[in-house]
mmCIF file of C-alpha atoms and ligand atoms in Angstrom:
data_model
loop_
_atom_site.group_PDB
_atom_site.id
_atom_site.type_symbol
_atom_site.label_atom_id
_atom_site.label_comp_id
_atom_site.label_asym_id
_atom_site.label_seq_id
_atom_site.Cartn_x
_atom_site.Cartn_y
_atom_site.Cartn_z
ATOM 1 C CA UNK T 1 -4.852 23.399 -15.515
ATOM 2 C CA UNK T 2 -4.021 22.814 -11.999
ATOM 3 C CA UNK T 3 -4.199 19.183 -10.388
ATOM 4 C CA UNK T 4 -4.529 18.208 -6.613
ATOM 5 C CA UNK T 5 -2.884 14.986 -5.717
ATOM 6 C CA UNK T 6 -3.132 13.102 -2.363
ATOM 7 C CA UNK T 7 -2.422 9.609 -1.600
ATOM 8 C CA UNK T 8 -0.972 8.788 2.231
ATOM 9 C CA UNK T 9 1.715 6.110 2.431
ATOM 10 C CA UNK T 10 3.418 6.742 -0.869
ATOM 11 C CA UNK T 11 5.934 9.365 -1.895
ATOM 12 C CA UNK T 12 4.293 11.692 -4.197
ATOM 13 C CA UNK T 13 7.799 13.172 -5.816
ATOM 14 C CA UNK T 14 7.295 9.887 -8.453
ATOM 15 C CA UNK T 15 3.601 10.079 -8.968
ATOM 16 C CA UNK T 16 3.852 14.266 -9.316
ATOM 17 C CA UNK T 17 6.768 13.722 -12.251
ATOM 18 C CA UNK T 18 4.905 11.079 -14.007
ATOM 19 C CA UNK T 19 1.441 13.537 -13.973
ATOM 20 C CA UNK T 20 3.491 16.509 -15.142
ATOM 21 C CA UNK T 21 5.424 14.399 -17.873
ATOM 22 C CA UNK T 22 1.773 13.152 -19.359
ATOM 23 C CA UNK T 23 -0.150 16.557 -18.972
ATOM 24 C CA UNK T 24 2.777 19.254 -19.871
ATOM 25 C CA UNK T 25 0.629 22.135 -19.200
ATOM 26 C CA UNK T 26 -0.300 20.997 -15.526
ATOM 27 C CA UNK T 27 0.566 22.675 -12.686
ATOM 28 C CA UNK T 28 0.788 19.864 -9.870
ATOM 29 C CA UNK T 29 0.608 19.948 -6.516
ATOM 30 C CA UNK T 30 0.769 17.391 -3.746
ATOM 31 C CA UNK T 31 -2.280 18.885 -1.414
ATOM 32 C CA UNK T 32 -1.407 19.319 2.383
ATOM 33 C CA UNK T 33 -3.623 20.751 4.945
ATOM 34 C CA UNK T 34 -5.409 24.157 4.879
ATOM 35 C CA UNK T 35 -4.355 24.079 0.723
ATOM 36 C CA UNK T 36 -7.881 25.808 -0.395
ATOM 37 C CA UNK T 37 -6.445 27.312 -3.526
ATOM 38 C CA UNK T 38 -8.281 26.546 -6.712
ATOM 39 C CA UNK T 39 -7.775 23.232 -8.583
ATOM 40 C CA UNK T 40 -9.675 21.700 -11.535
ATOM 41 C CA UNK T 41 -8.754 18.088 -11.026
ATOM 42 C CA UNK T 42 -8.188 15.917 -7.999
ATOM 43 C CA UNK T 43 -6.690 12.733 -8.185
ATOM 44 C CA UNK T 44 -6.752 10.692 -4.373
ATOM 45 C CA UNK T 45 -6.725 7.688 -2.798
ATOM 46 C CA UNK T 46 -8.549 7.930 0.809
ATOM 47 C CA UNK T 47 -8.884 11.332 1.241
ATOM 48 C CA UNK T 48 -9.532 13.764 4.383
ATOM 49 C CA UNK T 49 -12.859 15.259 4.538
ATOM 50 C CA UNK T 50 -11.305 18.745 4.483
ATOM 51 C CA UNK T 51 -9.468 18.198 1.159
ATOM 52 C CA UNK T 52 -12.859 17.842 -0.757
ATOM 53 C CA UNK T 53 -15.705 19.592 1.312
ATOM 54 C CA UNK T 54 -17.272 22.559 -0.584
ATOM 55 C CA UNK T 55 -14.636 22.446 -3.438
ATOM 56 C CA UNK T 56 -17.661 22.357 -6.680
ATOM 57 C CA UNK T 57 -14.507 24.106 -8.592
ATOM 58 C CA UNK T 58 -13.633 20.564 -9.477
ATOM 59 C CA UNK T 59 -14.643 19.274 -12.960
ATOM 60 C CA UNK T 60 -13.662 15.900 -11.497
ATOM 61 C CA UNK T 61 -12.030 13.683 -8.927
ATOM 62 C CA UNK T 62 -10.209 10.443 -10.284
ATOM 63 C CA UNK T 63 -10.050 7.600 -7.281
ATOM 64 C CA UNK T 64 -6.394 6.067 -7.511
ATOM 65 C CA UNK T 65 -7.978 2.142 -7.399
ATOM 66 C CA UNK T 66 -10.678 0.299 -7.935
ATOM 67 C CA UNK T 67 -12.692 0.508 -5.256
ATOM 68 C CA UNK T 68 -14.467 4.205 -3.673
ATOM 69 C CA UNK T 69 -15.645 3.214 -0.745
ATOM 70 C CA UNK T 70 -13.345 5.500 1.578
ATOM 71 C CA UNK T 71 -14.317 8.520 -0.994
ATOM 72 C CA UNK T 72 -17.964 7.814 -0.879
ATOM 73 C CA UNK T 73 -17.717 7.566 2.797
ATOM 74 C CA UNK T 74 -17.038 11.304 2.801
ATOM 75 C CA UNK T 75 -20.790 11.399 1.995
ATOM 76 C CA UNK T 76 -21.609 15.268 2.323
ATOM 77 C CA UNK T 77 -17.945 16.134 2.291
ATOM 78 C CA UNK T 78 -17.916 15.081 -1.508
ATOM 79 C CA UNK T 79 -18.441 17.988 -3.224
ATOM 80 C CA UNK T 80 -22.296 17.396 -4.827
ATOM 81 C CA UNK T 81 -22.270 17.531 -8.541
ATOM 82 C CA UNK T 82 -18.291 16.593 -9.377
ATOM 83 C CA UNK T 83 -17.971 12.910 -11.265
ATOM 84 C CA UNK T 84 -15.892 10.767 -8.879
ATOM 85 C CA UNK T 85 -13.725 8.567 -11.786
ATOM 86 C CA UNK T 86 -12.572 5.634 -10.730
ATOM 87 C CA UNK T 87 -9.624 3.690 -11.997
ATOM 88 C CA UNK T 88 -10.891 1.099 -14.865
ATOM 89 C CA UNK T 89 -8.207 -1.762 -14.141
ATOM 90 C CA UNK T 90 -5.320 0.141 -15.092
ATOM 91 C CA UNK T 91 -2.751 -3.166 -14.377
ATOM 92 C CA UNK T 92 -4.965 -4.074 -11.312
ATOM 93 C CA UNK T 93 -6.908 -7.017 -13.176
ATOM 94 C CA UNK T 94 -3.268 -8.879 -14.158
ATOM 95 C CA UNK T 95 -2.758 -8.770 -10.629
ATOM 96 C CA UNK T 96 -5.835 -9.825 -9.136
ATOM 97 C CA UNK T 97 -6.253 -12.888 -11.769
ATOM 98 C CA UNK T 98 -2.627 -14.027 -10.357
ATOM 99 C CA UNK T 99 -4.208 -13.700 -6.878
ATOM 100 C CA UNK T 100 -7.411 -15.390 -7.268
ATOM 101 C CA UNK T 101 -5.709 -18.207 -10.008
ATOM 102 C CA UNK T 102 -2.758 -18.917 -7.290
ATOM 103 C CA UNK T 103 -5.057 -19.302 -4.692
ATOM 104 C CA UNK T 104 -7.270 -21.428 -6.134
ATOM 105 C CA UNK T 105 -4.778 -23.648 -7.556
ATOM 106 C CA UNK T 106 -2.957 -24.118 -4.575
ATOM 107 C CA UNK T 107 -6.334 -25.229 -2.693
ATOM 108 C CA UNK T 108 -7.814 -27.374 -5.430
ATOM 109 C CA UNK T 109 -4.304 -29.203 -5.760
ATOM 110 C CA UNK T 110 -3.684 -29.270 -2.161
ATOM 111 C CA UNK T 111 -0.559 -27.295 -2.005
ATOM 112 C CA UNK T 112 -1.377 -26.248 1.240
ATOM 113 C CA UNK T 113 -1.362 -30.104 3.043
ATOM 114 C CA UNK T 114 1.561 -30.799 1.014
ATOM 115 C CA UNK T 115 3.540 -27.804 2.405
ATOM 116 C CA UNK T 116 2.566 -28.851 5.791
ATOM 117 C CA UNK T 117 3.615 -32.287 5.253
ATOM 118 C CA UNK T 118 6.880 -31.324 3.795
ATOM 119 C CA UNK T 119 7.782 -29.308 7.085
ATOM 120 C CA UNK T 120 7.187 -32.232 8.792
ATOM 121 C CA UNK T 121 9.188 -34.352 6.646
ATOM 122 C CA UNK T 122 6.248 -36.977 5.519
ATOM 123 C CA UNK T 123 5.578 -37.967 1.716
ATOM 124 C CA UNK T 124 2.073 -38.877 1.905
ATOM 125 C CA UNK T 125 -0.380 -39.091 -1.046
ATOM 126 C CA UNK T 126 -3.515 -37.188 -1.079
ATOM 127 C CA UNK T 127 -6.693 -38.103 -3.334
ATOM 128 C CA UNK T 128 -6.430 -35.786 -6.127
ATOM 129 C CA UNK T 129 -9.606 -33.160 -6.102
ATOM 130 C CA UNK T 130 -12.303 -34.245 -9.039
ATOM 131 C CA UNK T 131 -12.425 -30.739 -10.876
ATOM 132 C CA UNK T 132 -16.014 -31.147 -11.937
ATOM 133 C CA UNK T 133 -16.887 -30.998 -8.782
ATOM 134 C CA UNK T 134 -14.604 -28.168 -8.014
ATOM 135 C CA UNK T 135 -17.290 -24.924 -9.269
ATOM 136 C CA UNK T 136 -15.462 -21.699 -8.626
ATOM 137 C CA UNK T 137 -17.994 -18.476 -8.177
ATOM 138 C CA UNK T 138 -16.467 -14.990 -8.530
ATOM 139 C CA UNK T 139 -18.928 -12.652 -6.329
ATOM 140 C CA UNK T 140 -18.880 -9.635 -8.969
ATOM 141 C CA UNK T 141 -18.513 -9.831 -12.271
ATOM 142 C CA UNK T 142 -17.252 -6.170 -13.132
ATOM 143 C CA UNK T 143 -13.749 -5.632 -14.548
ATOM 144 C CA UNK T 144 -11.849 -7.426 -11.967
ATOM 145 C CA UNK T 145 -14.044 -10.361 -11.681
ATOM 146 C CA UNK T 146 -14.724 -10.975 -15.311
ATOM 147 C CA UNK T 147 -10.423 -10.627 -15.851
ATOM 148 C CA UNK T 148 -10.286 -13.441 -13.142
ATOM 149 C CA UNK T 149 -12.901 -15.536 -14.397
ATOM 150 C CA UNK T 150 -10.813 -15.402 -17.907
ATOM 151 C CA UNK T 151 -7.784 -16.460 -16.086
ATOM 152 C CA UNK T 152 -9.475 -19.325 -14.930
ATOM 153 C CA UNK T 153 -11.082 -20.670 -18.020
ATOM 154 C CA UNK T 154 -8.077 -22.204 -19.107
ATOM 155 C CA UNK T 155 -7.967 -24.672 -16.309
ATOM 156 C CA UNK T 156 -11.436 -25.851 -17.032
ATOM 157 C CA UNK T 157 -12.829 -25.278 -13.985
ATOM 158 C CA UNK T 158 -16.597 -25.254 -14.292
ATOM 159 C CA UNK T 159 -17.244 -21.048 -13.487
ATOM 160 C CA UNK T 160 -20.059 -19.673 -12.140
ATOM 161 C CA UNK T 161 -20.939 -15.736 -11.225
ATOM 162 C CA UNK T 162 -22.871 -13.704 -9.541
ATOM 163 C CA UNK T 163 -23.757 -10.093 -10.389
ATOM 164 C CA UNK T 164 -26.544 -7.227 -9.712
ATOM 165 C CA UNK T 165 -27.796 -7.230 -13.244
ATOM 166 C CA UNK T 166 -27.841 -10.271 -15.580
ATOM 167 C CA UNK T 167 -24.796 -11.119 -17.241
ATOM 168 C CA UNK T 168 -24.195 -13.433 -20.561
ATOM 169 C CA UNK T 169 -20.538 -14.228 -20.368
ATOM 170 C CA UNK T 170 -19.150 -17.655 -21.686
ATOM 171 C CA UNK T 171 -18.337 -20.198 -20.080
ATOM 172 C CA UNK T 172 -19.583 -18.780 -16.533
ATOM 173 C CA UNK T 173 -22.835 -19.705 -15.221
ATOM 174 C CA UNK T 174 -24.309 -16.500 -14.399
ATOM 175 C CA UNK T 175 -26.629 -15.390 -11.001
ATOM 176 C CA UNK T 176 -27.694 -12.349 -10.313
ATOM 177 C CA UNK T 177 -29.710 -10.175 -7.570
ATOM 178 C CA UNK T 178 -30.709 -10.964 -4.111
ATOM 179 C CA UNK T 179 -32.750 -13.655 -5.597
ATOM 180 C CA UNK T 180 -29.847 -15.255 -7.316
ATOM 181 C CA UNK T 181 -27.518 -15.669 -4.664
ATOM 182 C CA UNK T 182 -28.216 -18.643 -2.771
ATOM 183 C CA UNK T 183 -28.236 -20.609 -5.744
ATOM 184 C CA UNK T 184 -24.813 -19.319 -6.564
ATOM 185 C CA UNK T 185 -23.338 -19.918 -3.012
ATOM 186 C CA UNK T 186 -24.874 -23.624 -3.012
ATOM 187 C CA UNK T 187 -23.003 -23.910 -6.714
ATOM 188 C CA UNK T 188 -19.710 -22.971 -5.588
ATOM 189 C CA UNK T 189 -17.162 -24.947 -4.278
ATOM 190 C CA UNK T 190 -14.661 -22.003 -4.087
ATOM 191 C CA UNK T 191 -15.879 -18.443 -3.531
ATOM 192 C CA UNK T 192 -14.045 -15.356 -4.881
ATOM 193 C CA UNK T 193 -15.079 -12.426 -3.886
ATOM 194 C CA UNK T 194 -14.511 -9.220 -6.119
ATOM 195 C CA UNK T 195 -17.728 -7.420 -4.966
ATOM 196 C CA UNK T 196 -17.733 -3.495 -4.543
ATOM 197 C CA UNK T 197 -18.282 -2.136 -0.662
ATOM 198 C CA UNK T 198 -22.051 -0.648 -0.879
ATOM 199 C CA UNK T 199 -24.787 -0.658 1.689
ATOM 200 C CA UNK T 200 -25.851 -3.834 -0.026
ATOM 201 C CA UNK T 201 -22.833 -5.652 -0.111
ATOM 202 C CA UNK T 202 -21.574 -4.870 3.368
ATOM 203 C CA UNK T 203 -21.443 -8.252 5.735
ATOM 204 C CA UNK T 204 -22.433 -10.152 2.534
ATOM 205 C CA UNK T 205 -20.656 -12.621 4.108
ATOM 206 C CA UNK T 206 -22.200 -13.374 7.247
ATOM 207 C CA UNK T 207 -22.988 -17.147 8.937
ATOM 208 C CA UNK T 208 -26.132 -17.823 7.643
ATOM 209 C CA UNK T 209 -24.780 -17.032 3.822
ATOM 210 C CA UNK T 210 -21.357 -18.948 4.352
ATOM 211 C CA UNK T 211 -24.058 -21.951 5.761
ATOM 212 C CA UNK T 212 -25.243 -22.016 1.975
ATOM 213 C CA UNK T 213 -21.736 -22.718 0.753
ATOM 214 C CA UNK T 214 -21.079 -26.128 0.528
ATOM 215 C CA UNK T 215 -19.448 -28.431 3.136
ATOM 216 C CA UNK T 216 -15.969 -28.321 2.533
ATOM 217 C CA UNK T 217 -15.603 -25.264 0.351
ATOM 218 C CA UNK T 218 -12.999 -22.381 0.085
ATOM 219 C CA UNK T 219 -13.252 -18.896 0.803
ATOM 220 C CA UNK T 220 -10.997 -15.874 -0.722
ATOM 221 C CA UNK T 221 -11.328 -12.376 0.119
ATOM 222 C CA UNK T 222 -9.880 -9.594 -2.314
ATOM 223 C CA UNK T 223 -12.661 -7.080 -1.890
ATOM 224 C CA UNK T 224 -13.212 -5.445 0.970
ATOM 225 C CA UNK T 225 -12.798 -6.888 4.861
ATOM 226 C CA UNK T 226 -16.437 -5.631 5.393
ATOM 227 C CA UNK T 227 -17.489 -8.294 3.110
ATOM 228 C CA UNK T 228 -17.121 -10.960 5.202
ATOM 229 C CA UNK T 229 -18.153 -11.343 9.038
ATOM 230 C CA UNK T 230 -14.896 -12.137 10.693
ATOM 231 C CA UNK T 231 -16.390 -14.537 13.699
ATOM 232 C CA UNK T 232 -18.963 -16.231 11.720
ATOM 233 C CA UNK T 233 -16.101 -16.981 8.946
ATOM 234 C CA UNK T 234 -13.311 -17.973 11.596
ATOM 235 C CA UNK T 235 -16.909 -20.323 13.169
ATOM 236 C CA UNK T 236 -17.246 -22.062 9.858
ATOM 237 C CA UNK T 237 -13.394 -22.523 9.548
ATOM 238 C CA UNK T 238 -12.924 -23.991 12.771
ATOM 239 C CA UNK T 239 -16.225 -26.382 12.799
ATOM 240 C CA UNK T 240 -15.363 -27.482 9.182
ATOM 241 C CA UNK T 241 -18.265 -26.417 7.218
ATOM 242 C CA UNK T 242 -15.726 -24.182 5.390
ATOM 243 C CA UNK T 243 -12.044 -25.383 4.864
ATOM 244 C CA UNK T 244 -10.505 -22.945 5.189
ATOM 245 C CA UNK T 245 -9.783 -18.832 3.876
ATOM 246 C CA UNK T 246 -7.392 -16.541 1.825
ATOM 247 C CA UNK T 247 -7.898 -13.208 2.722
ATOM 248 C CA UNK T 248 -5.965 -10.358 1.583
ATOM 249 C CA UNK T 249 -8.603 -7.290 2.938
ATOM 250 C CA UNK T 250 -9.670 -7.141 6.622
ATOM 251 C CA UNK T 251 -12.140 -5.079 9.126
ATOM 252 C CA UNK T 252 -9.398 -3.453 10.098
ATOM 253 C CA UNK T 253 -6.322 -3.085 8.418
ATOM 254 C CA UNK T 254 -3.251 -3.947 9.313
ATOM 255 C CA UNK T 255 -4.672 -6.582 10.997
ATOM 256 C CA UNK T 256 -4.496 -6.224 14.967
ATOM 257 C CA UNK T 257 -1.686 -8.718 16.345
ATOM 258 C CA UNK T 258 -3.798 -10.584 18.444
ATOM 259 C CA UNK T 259 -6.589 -11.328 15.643
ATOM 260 C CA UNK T 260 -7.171 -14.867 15.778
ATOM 261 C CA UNK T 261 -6.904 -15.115 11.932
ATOM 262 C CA UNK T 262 -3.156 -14.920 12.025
ATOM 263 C CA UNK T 263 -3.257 -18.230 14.577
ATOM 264 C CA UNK T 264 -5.621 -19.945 12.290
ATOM 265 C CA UNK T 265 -3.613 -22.343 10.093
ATOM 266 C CA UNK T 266 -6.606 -22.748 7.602
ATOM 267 C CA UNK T 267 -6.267 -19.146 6.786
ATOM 268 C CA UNK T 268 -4.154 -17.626 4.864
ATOM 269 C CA UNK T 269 -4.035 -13.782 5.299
ATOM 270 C CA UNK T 270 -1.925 -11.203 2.517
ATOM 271 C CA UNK T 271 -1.569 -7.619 3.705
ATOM 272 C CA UNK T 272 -4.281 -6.153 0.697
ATOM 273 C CA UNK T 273 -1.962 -6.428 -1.965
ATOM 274 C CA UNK T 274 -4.088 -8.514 -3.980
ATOM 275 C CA UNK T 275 -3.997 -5.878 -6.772
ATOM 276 C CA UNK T 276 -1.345 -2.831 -6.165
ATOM 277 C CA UNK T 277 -2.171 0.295 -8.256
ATOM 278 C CA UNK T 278 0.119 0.482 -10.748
ATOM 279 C CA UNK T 279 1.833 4.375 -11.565
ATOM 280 C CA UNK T 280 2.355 4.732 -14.577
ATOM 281 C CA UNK T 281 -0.849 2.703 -16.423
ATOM 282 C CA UNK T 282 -2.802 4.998 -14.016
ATOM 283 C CA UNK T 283 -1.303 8.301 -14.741
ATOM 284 C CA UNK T 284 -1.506 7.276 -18.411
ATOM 285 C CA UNK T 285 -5.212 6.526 -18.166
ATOM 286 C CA UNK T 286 -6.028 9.722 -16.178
ATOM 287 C CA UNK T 287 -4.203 11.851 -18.554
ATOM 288 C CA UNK T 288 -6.449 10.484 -21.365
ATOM 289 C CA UNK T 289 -9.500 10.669 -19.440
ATOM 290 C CA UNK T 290 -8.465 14.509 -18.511
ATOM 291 C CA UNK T 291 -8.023 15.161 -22.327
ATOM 292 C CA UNK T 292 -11.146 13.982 -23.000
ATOM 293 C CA UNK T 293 -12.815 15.285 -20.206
ATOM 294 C CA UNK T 294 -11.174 18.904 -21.332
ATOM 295 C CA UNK T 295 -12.761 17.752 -25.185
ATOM 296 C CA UNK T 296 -16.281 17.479 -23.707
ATOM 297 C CA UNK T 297 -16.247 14.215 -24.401
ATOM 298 C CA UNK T 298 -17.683 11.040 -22.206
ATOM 299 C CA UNK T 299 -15.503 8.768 -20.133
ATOM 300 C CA UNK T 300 -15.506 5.410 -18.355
ATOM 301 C CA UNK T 301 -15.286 4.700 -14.794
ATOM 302 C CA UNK T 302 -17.841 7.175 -13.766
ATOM 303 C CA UNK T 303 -18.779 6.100 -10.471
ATOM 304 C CA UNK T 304 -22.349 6.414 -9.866
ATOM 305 C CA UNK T 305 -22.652 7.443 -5.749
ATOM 306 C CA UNK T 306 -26.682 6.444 -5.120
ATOM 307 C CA UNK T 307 -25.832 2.766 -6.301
ATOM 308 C CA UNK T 308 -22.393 3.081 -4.425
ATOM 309 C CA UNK T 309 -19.446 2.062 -7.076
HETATM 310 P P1 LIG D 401 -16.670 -3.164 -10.796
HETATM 311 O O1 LIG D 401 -16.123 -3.182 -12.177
HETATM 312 O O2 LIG D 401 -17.442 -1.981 -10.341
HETATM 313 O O3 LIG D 401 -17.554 -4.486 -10.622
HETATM 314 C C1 LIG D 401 -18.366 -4.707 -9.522
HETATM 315 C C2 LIG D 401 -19.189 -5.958 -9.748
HETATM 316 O O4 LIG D 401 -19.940 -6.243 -8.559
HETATM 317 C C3 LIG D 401 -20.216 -5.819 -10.882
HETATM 318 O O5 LIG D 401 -20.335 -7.023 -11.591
HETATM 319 C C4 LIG D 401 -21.513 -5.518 -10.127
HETATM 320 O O6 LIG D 401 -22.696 -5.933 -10.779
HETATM 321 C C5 LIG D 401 -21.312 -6.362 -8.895
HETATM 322 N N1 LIG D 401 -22.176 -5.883 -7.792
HETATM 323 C C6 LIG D 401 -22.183 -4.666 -7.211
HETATM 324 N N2 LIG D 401 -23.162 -4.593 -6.277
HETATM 325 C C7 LIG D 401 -23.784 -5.784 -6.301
HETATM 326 C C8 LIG D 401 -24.889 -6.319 -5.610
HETATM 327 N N3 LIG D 401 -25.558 -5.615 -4.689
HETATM 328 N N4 LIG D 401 -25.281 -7.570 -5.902
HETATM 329 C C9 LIG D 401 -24.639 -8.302 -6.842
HETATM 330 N N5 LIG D 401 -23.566 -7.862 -7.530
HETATM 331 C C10 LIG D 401 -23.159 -6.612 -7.274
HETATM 332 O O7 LIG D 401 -15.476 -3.360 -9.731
HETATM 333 P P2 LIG D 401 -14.032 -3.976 -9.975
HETATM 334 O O8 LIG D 401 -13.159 -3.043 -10.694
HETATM 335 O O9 LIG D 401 -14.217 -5.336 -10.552
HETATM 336 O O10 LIG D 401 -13.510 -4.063 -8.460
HETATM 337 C C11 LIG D 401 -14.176 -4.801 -7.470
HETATM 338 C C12 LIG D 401 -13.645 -4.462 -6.101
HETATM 339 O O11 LIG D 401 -12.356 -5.046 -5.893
HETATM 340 C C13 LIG D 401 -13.381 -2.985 -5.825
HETATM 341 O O12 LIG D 401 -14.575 -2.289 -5.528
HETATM 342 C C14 LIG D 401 -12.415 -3.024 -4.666
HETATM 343 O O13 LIG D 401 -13.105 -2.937 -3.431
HETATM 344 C C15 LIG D 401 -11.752 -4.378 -4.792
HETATM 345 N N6 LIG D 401 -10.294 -4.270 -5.060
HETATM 346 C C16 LIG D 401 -9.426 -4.824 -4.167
HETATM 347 C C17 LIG D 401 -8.069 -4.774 -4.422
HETATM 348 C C18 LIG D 401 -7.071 -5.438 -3.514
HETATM 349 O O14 LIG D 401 -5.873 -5.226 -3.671
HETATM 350 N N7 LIG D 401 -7.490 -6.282 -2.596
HETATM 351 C C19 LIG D 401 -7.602 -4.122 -5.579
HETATM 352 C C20 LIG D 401 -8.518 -3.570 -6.452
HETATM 353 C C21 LIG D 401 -9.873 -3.655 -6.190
HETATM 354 P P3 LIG D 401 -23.144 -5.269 -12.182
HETATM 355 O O15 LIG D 401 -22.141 -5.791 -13.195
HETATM 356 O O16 LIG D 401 -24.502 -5.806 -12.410
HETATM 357 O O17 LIG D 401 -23.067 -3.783 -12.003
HETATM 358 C C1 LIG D 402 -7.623 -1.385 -3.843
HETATM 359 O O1 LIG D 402 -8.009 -1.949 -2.859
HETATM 360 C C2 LIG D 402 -8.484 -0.769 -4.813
HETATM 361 O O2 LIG D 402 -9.691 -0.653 -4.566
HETATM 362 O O3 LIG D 402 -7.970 -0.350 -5.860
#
């Protein structure tokens, strides 16, 4: 069995040991340009159209994250009839429920002011939030938004959800569809966003949809940057409609040095490490996936490309 491996910014030398540790009889390669020999398996995270066009000698392709945006992007480069598996939260959905918990937590309590007012050496009481009227709405209720929405339960928080099909989860009031989602924004004191990038989810977030939030209510990003309309977002911030932002996934990433986010002192911007992918769980789950693949047998995290995640 031979397995192609790309993945820019990291060294492969770890990855490549792990895969060859977990699948003995493997022959691995880190792929590099003008590599057309045959593979069976490719396992990638944003990768060049000329690694993938016209290779159908694939029985699959596993995405190294969550999200498969930047592979689907590749459109006709992809070759046509090989499953694109993506990773099935493989120690991302620890992470992002950290994210999404701290984040909350530090707006509902008002971490933020008091940080401020520390620097500036005043001890000044705030008016403690009411958390009943403190709704947080997770925009996607798949595996990452579902593990978040568990981390929150604990705090009683009154949870509510949006998704494309219905969902019965509980504790979380659940929305769903087009028609379901200006109910949800108007619900939703804090919005989470853990929505896949598809041509229907792309500038979800635009002014007229942040106008349905609620005065005074809390945006965090840890999709995708293409989520959210940057200027209408940093409008809302700065008239007040919306408090203010954590954002960990931009436009464009890094974000450009003069962006006015970084200057904005109601946002608070992470450099898209909301949920890292983690080596070994991944090369543990692709392993078993690959076994079962080899068994004939069905696996999850087949992405499906016409509904685009
Ligand atoms: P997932 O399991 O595929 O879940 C996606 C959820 O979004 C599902 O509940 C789905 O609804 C819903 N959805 C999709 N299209 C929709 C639409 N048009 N209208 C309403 N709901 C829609 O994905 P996941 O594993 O939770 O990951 C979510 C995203 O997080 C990834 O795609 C990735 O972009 C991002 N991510 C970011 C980081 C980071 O570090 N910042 C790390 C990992 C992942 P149904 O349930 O009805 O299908
Ligand atoms: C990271 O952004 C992922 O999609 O896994």
């Amino acid at each position: 069995m031979r397995i192609l491996f790309y993945a820019p910014a990291i060294n492969p030398e770890a990855w490549i040991a792990a895969l060859k540790q977990a699948l003995p009889q493997a022959e691995v390669r880190n792929w590099e340009e003008g590599d057309v020999a045959p593979a069976d398996y490719a396992l990638v995270w944003k990768p060049p159209r000329e690694m993938l066009a016209g290779r159908s000698d694939l029985k699959a392709i596993f995405n190294l994250g969550a999200g498969v945006d930047a592979i689907l992007q590749l459109a006709d480069g992809l070759p046509a009839h090989v499953p694109v598996i993506r990773l099935d939260d493989a120690g991302m959905g620890v992470q992002m429920a950290e994210y999404v918990t701290h984040a909350v937590l530090r707006y509902f309590r008002r971490f933020d002011q008091f940080d401020l007012q520390a620097r500036s050496g005043e001890w000044r009481f705030l008016k403690p939030r009411e958390k009943n009227e403190f709704p947080v709405g997770i925009l996607g209720l798949g595996l990452l938004g579902q593990r978040v929405a568990h981390a929150l339960a604990p705090f009683e928080f009154p949870l509510c959800g949006w998704s494309r099909t219905p969902k019965n989860l509980p504790g979380v009031e659940c929305f769903h569809g087009a028609e379901g989602l200006d109910a949800f924004l108007a619900a939703s004191q804090v919005v989470a966003c853990l929505l896949p990038l598809t041509a229907e989810t792309d500038r979800i977030l635009n002014r007229e949809r942040l106008a349905k939030m609620p005065q005074g209510s809390y945006l965090i990003n840890v999709a995708r940057g293409r989520h959210v309309v940057e200027a209408d977002l940093l409008e809302m911030v700065q008239s007040g409609h919306i408090a203010g932002a954590t954002l960990d996934v931009f436009e464009q990433e890094p974000l450009p040095a003069g962006h006015p986010f970084w200057k904005e002192p109601r946002i608070t911007v992470t450099p898209h490490i909301a949920a890292l992918t983690v080596r070994d769980e991944s090369v543990r789950q692709i392993a078993h996936k690959i076994a079962m693949l080899e068994r004939g047998e069905a696996v999850t995290g087949l992405v499906d490309r016409g509904r685009g995640y």
